[in-house]
Each structure stands twice: as structure tokens, then as C-alpha cells.
Amino acid sequence: MAKAPAHAFASTLKTFKTASGKSGKYWSLKELAKQYPTIDRLPVSIRIVLESVLRNCDGQKVSAKHVEELAHWAPNAERTDEIPFVVTRVVLQDFTGVPLLADLAAMRSVAAKLGKSPKTIEPLVPVDLVVDHSVMVDYYGTPKALDLNMKLEFQRNNERYQFMKWGMQAFDTFRVVPPGFGIVHQVNLEYFARGVYTSPNDKADVPVYYPDSLVGTDSHTTMINGVGVVGWGVGGIEAEAAMLGQPVYMLTPDVVGFELTGKLREGVTATDLVLYVTSILRAEKVVGKFVEFFGPGAASIAVPDRATIGNMAPEYGATMGFFPVDDMTVAYFEGTGRTKEEVERFAAYYKAQGLYGMPNPGDIDYTKIVRLDLGTVSPSLAGPKRPQDRIDLGHLATKFSELYSKPNDANGFNQPADKLKLRYPLSVNGVREDDEAAAPPPGAPRDVVEMVANRSTHAAAHTSATAPPAAKGDVTIGNGDVLIAAITSCTNTSNPSVMLAAGLLAKKAVEAGLTVKPHVKTSLAPGSRIVTEYLEKAGLLPYLEKLGFYLAGYGCTTCIGNAGDLTPEINEAITKNDLIGAAVLSGNRNFEARIHPNLKANFLASPPLVVAFAIAGNVMTDLMTEPVGKGRNGKDVYLGDIWPTPKEIDENLRYAMNAKSFRENYDKVKTDPGKFWSSIEGTNGQVYDWPKSTYIAEPPFFEGFRMTPHASDAGFKGARVMALFGDSITTDHISPAGSIKESSPAGIWLKAHGVAKADFNSYGSRRGNHDVMMRGTFANVRIKNLMIPPDANGTQEEGGVTLFQPGNEKMFIYDAAMKYMAQGVPTVVFGGEEYGTGSSRDWAAKGTQLLGIKAVVARSFERIHRANLVGMGVLPLQFRGADSWQTLGLTGDEKIDVVIGSELKPQMDVKLVVHRADDTHQEVTVRLRIDTPIEVDYYKHGGILPFVLRQLLE
Ligand code: SF4
């Protein structure tokens, strides 16, 4: 047997000791710095990546040159080097995890068909999946909402959960945290992250330790940056490659240092701070860069606040928002139930590496430094359409009023100004009294019906589909009315200070005699059970409940569009009167139609502000000057009267850090996963047998697979234009996660396959079935294909339609795609700035590929979506300078050639030839956004999945 080559930096393997005298080995960066002295001034995040490159330097996937290049990272060098980053582990949520599992299962099927062992396909690093994206707020405002919503969740998702159980027994390193435990990022923070790791294959007495690092199939994976873990969101296809032993490849990043000084003022929350950070960093254009926080202000803020800031990295555009490990991190690990041994090892390792402690100004050479005095942050919201559009709380009312009549392209709602204050009676079929039984939503299982019928007569059980919110007297509805108020999302629900603030505000509001307006759908969906426990211990949960914020689920809910429906009466009032209704949520995304298809104004805010706006009932109430509502005896109650003091919050924080509670809770993942989960029966075996299902189907990506790739000619001719899009087309526009319209191609397909409308579930939950997902591609109800001429009022049609060419026949994009593919005609999509922004969503690329779209030409791309397009064999092409499809004068009836003159190279120039209907043509040079050599290989193999599969089967 050939001897493995010696490690090129073998002398850097050293030993460290913990406080209790236990030893561990580690690849020492200080030792490496003897050869490359500038290492000591590298950003901490770069040094952690460097450790991975050093440790995995095997002369094959990772070479000594890679180590050298990264050790020579310079703050302002041109970024041409590619880093192969081998991560410690991978985390998944269920929307992205199920299709990933389906791809792995399909690879096993291919292996079996080729006569190879299916076990060849096995994750090489630990993979954790948290089922958090599937719970919906069908029921709210009742003590039974959690149980009722979970019952419906299990009824809707039975086939997916059976498939997961198959995965758990088929793959050795695949763990599932069942529904009802929490949101993936909070579970990651509270439970998965263990400090430092050893390889499962390392059986030495003194094993080699290394830092935690990860990729996750969710953009907000960056929340883990709050505990000094390097990690970010990738598309499912990259995550698959990572779990199958491929390094995550990336161009060496710039690192922007963010110096925090000062202290937050009284009344200002971590949510306000993160909205500031988001708007500052958006303006700094940090897309594709690491952001690293430092300075005395950074050292002073607690880990949950750091995690909140790390969480919103996708909103400010950065790859990460990283906080180095320090005493605060160690205290957090102690308080959340990690063992003494783990904590000691963690601290000792980081100290030995010289990576412990918050850097001070001047310690590190960053590409650029941005500064914020925490004392300048003020209470804020963000919206109504983008998370970076921060609004001072005191300006919200005027901002909404202004935007109401501003044109769409100025971020407005394009409505006649004189309609702003009109109110409309709600045609309620008898406003329900508190003791009246609420009907279950259509499609509810019998036992749910029984539970509703049997519910406490004191509970106002609200169901979104059939019953209006409880109210007595006349109910009217108008513009700016808060129709959804949701304490939701990993961004905030993991943060005890803002969750306790919401509880304290609720307490004072109830005591002052305030109530929530009848048209508001209220929900509380914490990111883990720990939150409920500390709210209960602090005695605050009953007050939230009194205001309607009953526990609705432990998962993403409203944040991912699982807000459940509004009542039919409210929906009708909105659509009939063109009302601009509002949602106020403690989330991190507010793109059009994400929260609810009929709510156009969505504001992100801290949990206490969510409660305050539920009481105020309208976003045009200026909470800085007007009363939140009328309390006892008709007395005006102002926000200042009910806002909790820092002392009150601090006093209650002691309930939130109880190591025993954390341990007991997460032990239950194994010992008591819940009655619903335990009753799911999965199939056994190494190869999945693909039973007939509208949820899970064998994906077509490996059809006709063979060991040698088809010779691919990257260019193509005579492509038709499928769509012309404006700026900021999100992955949710491209591949929506929310509800499925009955009249859409996916809805029609589901009905044809015997699925009733009530059982459609969401696109997100059906990502294991390509037949639904390709029909859902570009099917967001708010997407605007600018090929379609606007109507006489200048209003642009919304929805996934195109004009089929030749002939200008209007049809669904899916239908046009099938016709073009049947004719062998390639297609292209044109976009503007930030194409593919938003959540990482591999179906946005998979769907694009399955619709036969060969290239997307845009002014700029979001990082993950660009990589995913390449990973699926679709060319991302970027306009240069001021060029755009508008400057080319495209209307959509042109034919397009993509001419690649020479061998495919990263970032090469490519010629686009536009053939117009009048037989003239025009040429324009665009930049190929295949960014790295490995991406060229992926593309040549038809995508990353066939590439990895060939490697594994060889
Ligand atoms: S951002 Fe929202 S949808 Fe995404 S993981 Fe967090 S809570 Fe869930």
C-alpha cells in the first residue's frame, strides 16, 4: 500500500492542556505564524478557516499552496485565490433537508443500478436536520393552538416525516430533531454547537481537536457566528457536496471590521441594533464579504444579542457577521448546559490558538473598518418591503402614509391618497362571542374537530380559515391595520432580553386594561421550548396569552409564510377595496407575499413592539406621541407607560440561563421525541423504494446518468426570452415557499392528483417533489415579468406568466417552458440588480434548470443563488458597467445567442448576441459568473451533483 505523503506542515501539530490538566492536540496557528508572521494580524474568522485548510492539507483536495495563499491574506489584495474549506458539520432545516435527502436517496438508487454498494453514498461529516419549517398558524388565540397546529402539521406532512425516518436508519451520521423542539438556528446555538471537535475516526489517546465550523441549508445559519463559529448558509446542492466530503470552495473574502463602541440607551433593544447594523452594512455593500465585530462595544454585548446580529447577515448581504470567542461565549456555553469538560476544552483550545478574546482597535488588519456608537441606536422597525429599510419608530406613521400613494418603483403602494384613511365594515358572519365554538379549518382531521369542540369555554379559539377574530360590536378595517402580529423567527425568539421585554410589556398592558384590536391575528412561536419555560417561570406567559399571544408552535411559522390564512372576510375586504394591510413581526424578512399573499406592508420589529402594535392596531398610530390604546376608565395609555425598564428585564434574565433546563430539554430529542413523532412509521433499507407520493418523488437530476460526462458546449443559439425582471428578484419570487394557488400550474397538478385544496400545504413542504416545484418556479403571485405590457393605468400584471414566442401568447411560465423544451428551444431569463437575493433556496436553481433555462443574465447576483445556478449547470452571466436589458432595449420577442469563444474559464468575457424581430442584431459583452476553477468542473459535469456522484462511484 502506498504510504500517505507526510503533512507539509507536520511541525505545527502541537499539544494544549485544559484547566483540569487534560491534553489535546491541535494544528497550531501560532506555530504556522513562525513561517508566515502576518497570521497574527489576520481577522479571527480568516484564522479559523486557515486552521481548517492547514489541518486538511493532504496534497490533493487541499494543498500546501492553499495554506500559503490564505496565510498571506492581505486586507486589500485582489481576490483571485480559491479556498477549499472543509467544514466540521452540516445543519439542515426540513424545507431544504427533505430535497437534499431525496437527492442522496436518488444517488443511492443510481449506485444500486450501477451495481455499486449504496453505502458508497454516506455523509462523511455529522448532519443534523431540525424539522422547524412545517408548522403553520392555523389555530391561534387558544391554549390548545400548539397541539392543534401540531396535529395538522403531522397530518399534512406524514409522508415527508416517514421519509426522514427512512433517512435516519439508512445513513449513519444523519440526526433529526423532530417537530416541536424549536427553530434550527436556535437549536444549533443552544444544543448542536459543542465548542471544539475531534474526528470520529480519531481513536488516539490524545486526539486532535479543531474548531466548530459548518454550512447550513438556510441563510440564517450565520446566527451561529454569535458564538465564534465560522459558518454560513449554502444551497442544498453545496451542502450535499460538503457532507459527501467535498470542501466548500469560495473566493478568499474581504473582511470588514465593525467596531462597536458605547452602550445601548435605555429602551433600545437588540432588534433595534440589528436593524441599524443591517441598514449600515447594506449601504457599505458587504455582499460576499465577511464582517467581523470588534471593540469594547462588541465585548460588552451578550451572546444572544451577538447571535441576533449574526442572524441578519443575509439581510446586510455579508457571508457572515462574526463575533470572536471570549468570556461571554464561555459563560453562554456554561449557562446553556454544555458539560464542564466541553467548556474547559473549548476555552483552552481557543487560548492556545491565540484566538480568545474580543480584539481591540488596532489589533487586526481589516479590509475596511465601519463604526457604530451603540448610544446612537434608537427604537426602529424595518419595511414595508425590505429588511434594510429601517424606519425610526417615530417616523413609521408618516412613512406609511407617504408610501401609500407613491408609485411602485419608489417602493410605494400606488394608491389614491384620498383613500388612505377610509375604513370599511367587515362583513362578519356574526362576530363570535368568547364562549362560541370555533370551527376547525377545512381538511382538519376528526380528532382535531373533536378537540375544538371540546375546548375550554373560556378560550377564544381562533381558526384562520373559518372564524373571524373574537370581537364584540362593529368591526371595521382600513389601510395600515395590523392584521398579523407575530412574535416569530430565530432572529429574536432566541434572545431572552427581547422575549422577556415582550412579556413584561404584555403584563403592564394587561394591568393597564389594554386589549388587542379584533382584526389582529396574534401568535407566539418561540425558537425553542426553553423560551416558554423562562416566560412561565418569570410569570409572564399568562399576560401574553391574555393579549392573544398563545403558543402557536415551536418553529418558523409567520417568518417563512406559515402564518396561516386570514379570515375569508378580511381577505375579501382587502381584495375588494385594495387595502394595504400590515403585518408586524419579529422576523428578518419581509419581501412581498412572504408573510401572506394579501399583506403588502410587512414591518420587522422587536417582540415588545409587536405586542404594542397588536394593541394599537394600525401602523399609522405614532407610538412616540399617540396613546397605544385606551386603558381602564378610558384612560390613554402611552408606550412609555408600559415599556419595561432595563432593571425589570435584567431581574428576569436569571430565568433564561439554566443549564439543567437546557440539558433536560435536549435530552428529550432521544428519550421523548413526542407522541406524534413516535407514531410515524418509516420504511427500512439502504435504498429508498419511492412509494407513490405527491410529497416525495425520485428527482430527475440523474436521469441518463453515466460515468463520463456528456461533452458540453457551454454556448447556445436562438434562445427565447422567458422573462424580463426588475431589481431585487428574490429566491422567493423564483421559488416561493408559501401557499399554492389553486389556479396555478402546481395547484392544477395537485388537484389532478387527487389532492384537495385544503391539503395543498406549502411549496416549501413539497420540495421533495419536482413535479410540484418545477410548476412553482417563477410562480410567486407578486412576481412581475416586465415582458407583459402594463395596463392603461400603468399597473404591471403580477404572477408567473410570460409571452410565448413567436406569437406573443400569454401563458404560465411553466407551460411556456414545456412548449419550448418540446421544440428544443433554449431559454434565458434577464434580471436586474441583486438577482436571487433572499433566503438560500436551491429549488430556485433546480427549478430554473428543470424549466430548460440555460442562462440568467443580470446586473448582479446574490452569492448563494449564483453558486446554485452553476451547481445546477445554468450559466450566470453578468452585465458590465451600466449595461442592462433596459439599455439594450429588450422587449422579450428577441432571440439570444450566448457565444463562448474559447475554453471555459472563471469570470471570462462572453458575447451575447441579440437578434431582433426586425432582423437586426446587436452584440454585448457580459461577464461569466462561474467564479472558480472547481465551478468550471461542476458546470462541465452538468452540475455539482453528477460531479460528486462520479467521484464517489469511481
Ligand atoms: S429566518 Fe425565519 S424561516 Fe428562516 S429559520 Fe429563522 S425563523 Fe425560520
Coordinates of C-alpha atoms in Angstrom, one line a residue, residues 232-449:
W232 CA -23.0 30.4 6.7
G233 CA -25.8 29.3 4.5
V234 CA -25.3 27.4 1.3
G235 CA -27.7 25.9 -1.2
G236 CA -28.8 22.4 -0.7
I237 CA -26.6 21.2 -3.5
E238 CA -23.4 22.7 -2.0
A239 CA -24.4 21.2 1.4
E240 CA -24.7 17.8 -0.2
A241 CA -21.3 18.2 -1.6
A242 CA -19.9 19.3 1.8
M243 CA -21.5 16.3 3.5
L244 CA -20.1 14.0 0.9
G245 CA -16.6 15.1 1.7
Q246 CA -16.1 18.0 -0.8
P247 CA -14.6 21.2 0.6
V248 CA -16.8 24.2 0.3
Y249 CA -15.0 26.3 -2.2
M250 CA -15.0 30.1 -2.0
L251 CA -13.0 33.0 -3.2
T252 CA -10.9 34.5 -0.4
P253 CA -13.1 37.2 1.1
D254 CA -12.6 40.7 2.1
V255 CA -13.2 41.1 5.8
V256 CA -14.9 44.3 7.0
G257 CA -14.2 45.1 10.7
F258 CA -17.2 46.5 12.5
E259 CA -16.1 48.4 15.6
L260 CA -18.8 48.8 18.2
T261 CA -18.3 51.4 21.0
G262 CA -20.6 52.8 23.7
K263 CA -23.7 51.3 25.2
L264 CA -27.3 50.9 24.1
R265 CA -29.6 53.5 25.7
E266 CA -32.5 52.6 27.9
G267 CA -35.5 51.3 26.0
V268 CA -33.4 50.3 22.9
T269 CA -33.4 46.6 22.1
A270 CA -31.1 44.2 20.3
T271 CA -33.7 44.2 17.5
D272 CA -33.3 47.9 17.1
L273 CA -29.5 47.4 17.0
V274 CA -29.6 44.7 14.3
L275 CA -31.9 46.9 12.1
Y276 CA -29.3 49.7 12.4
V277 CA -26.4 47.3 11.6
T278 CA -28.4 45.9 8.6
S279 CA -29.1 49.3 7.1
I280 CA -25.4 50.5 7.7
L281 CA -23.9 47.4 6.2
R282 CA -26.3 47.3 3.2
A283 CA -25.1 50.7 2.3
E284 CA -21.5 49.5 2.7
K285 CA -22.1 46.8 0.1
V286 CA -20.7 43.9 2.0
V287 CA -22.1 41.2 -0.3
G288 CA -19.6 38.3 -0.5
K289 CA -17.6 39.6 2.4
F290 CA -17.0 38.5 6.0
V291 CA -18.0 41.1 8.6
E292 CA -16.2 40.8 11.9
F293 CA -17.2 42.7 15.1
F294 CA -14.6 44.0 17.5
G295 CA -14.0 46.7 20.1
P296 CA -15.3 47.4 23.6
G297 CA -18.9 47.7 22.5
A298 CA -18.8 44.2 20.9
A299 CA -17.2 42.8 24.0
S300 CA -20.0 44.2 26.2
I301 CA -22.9 42.7 24.4
A302 CA -24.3 39.4 25.4
V303 CA -24.2 36.3 23.2
P304 CA -27.9 36.3 22.4
D305 CA -27.6 39.9 21.1
R306 CA -24.5 38.8 19.1
A307 CA -26.5 35.9 17.7
T308 CA -29.3 38.3 16.7
I309 CA -26.8 40.4 14.8
G310 CA -25.1 37.4 13.2
N311 CA -28.6 36.1 12.2
M312 CA -29.3 39.0 9.8
A313 CA -26.0 38.7 7.8
P314 CA -28.1 37.7 4.7
E315 CA -30.1 40.9 5.1
Y316 CA -27.0 43.0 5.2
G317 CA -25.6 40.9 2.4
A318 CA -22.5 39.5 4.1
T319 CA -21.4 35.9 4.1
M320 CA -21.0 36.1 7.9
G321 CA -21.4 38.6 10.8
F322 CA -18.8 37.1 13.1
F323 CA -18.1 37.6 16.8
P324 CA -14.8 36.1 18.2
V325 CA -14.9 33.7 21.2
D326 CA -14.4 35.4 24.6
D327 CA -15.5 35.2 28.2
M328 CA -19.1 36.0 27.2
T329 CA -19.1 33.0 24.8
V330 CA -17.8 30.7 27.6
A331 CA -20.4 32.0 30.0
Y332 CA -23.1 31.3 27.4
F333 CA -21.9 27.7 26.9
E334 CA -21.9 27.2 30.7
G335 CA -25.3 28.7 31.1
T336 CA -26.8 26.6 28.3
G337 CA -25.8 23.2 29.6
R338 CA -22.6 22.2 27.9
T339 CA -20.5 19.9 30.1
K340 CA -17.7 21.3 32.2
E341 CA -15.2 19.2 30.2
E342 CA -16.5 20.6 26.9
V343 CA -16.4 24.2 28.2
E344 CA -12.9 23.8 29.6
R345 CA -11.6 22.3 26.3
F346 CA -13.3 25.0 24.3
A347 CA -11.7 27.8 26.3
A348 CA -8.3 26.1 26.4
Y349 CA -8.2 25.4 22.7
Y350 CA -9.0 29.0 21.7
K351 CA -6.5 30.3 24.2
A352 CA -3.8 28.0 22.8
Q353 CA -4.5 29.2 19.3
G354 CA -4.3 32.9 20.3
L355 CA -7.9 33.3 19.2
Y356 CA -9.5 34.0 22.6
G357 CA -10.9 37.5 23.4
M358 CA -12.6 40.3 21.6
P359 CA -10.0 42.2 19.5
N360 CA -9.4 45.8 20.3
P361 CA -9.0 48.6 17.8
G362 CA -5.6 48.3 16.1
D363 CA -5.1 44.5 16.8
I364 CA -6.2 43.3 13.4
D365 CA -5.8 44.4 9.8
Y366 CA -9.3 44.5 8.2
T367 CA -10.1 45.4 4.6
K368 CA -12.2 48.3 5.9
I369 CA -13.5 49.5 9.2
V370 CA -17.1 50.6 9.9
R371 CA -18.0 52.1 13.2
L372 CA -21.1 52.4 15.3
D373 CA -21.6 54.1 18.7
L374 CA -24.3 51.9 20.3
G375 CA -25.5 55.0 22.1
T376 CA -26.9 56.4 18.8
V377 CA -29.3 53.5 18.2
S378 CA -33.0 54.3 18.5
P379 CA -36.2 52.2 18.5
S380 CA -36.9 51.1 15.0
L381 CA -38.8 49.0 12.6
A382 CA -37.9 48.0 9.0
G383 CA -40.1 47.7 6.0
P384 CA -42.5 47.7 4.4
K385 CA -40.9 45.5 1.8
R386 CA -37.2 45.2 2.6
P387 CA -35.3 44.4 5.8
Q388 CA -32.7 47.0 5.2
D389 CA -35.2 49.9 5.0
R390 CA -35.0 50.9 8.7
I391 CA -37.5 53.5 9.9
D392 CA -37.4 55.3 13.3
L393 CA -40.4 54.3 15.3
G394 CA -41.5 57.9 15.4
H395 CA -41.5 58.1 11.6
L396 CA -43.4 55.0 10.9
A397 CA -46.8 56.6 10.6
T398 CA -45.7 59.3 8.2
K399 CA -43.6 56.8 6.2
F400 CA -46.6 54.5 5.7
S401 CA -48.8 57.4 4.7
E402 CA -46.2 58.6 2.2
L403 CA -45.6 55.2 0.7
Y404 CA -49.3 54.6 0.4
S405 CA -49.6 56.8 -2.7
K406 CA -46.1 56.7 -4.0
P407 CA -45.5 54.7 -7.2
N408 CA -44.4 51.0 -7.1
D409 CA -40.9 51.9 -8.3
A410 CA -40.4 54.3 -5.4
N411 CA -41.2 51.4 -3.0
G412 CA -44.8 52.7 -2.7
F413 CA -48.2 51.1 -3.0
N414 CA -49.5 53.3 -5.8
Q415 CA -52.9 54.0 -4.2
P416 CA -55.1 57.2 -4.4
A417 CA -54.1 59.4 -1.4
D418 CA -57.7 60.3 -0.6
K419 CA -58.5 56.6 0.2
L420 CA -55.8 56.3 2.9
K421 CA -58.0 56.9 5.9
L422 CA -61.2 55.2 4.7
R423 CA -62.5 52.3 6.8
Y424 CA -64.7 49.5 5.6
P425 CA -67.1 47.4 7.6
L426 CA -66.1 43.8 7.9
S427 CA -68.8 41.5 6.6
V428 CA -68.6 39.2 9.6
N429 CA -71.0 36.2 9.7
G430 CA -71.9 37.1 13.3
V431 CA -69.0 38.3 15.3
R432 CA -68.1 35.5 17.6
E433 CA -68.5 35.7 21.4
D434 CA -65.9 34.3 23.6
D435 CA -67.8 31.2 24.5
E436 CA -68.8 30.3 21.0
A437 CA -67.1 27.2 19.4
A438 CA -64.8 27.9 16.6
A439 CA -64.9 25.6 13.6
P440 CA -61.8 23.8 12.5
P441 CA -60.1 24.6 9.2
P442 CA -61.2 22.6 6.2
G443 CA -59.4 19.4 6.0
A444 CA -58.8 19.1 9.7
P445 CA -58.7 15.5 10.9
R446 CA -61.5 14.2 13.0
D447 CA -59.6 14.3 16.3
V448 CA -58.8 18.0 15.7
V449 CA -62.5 18.6 15.2

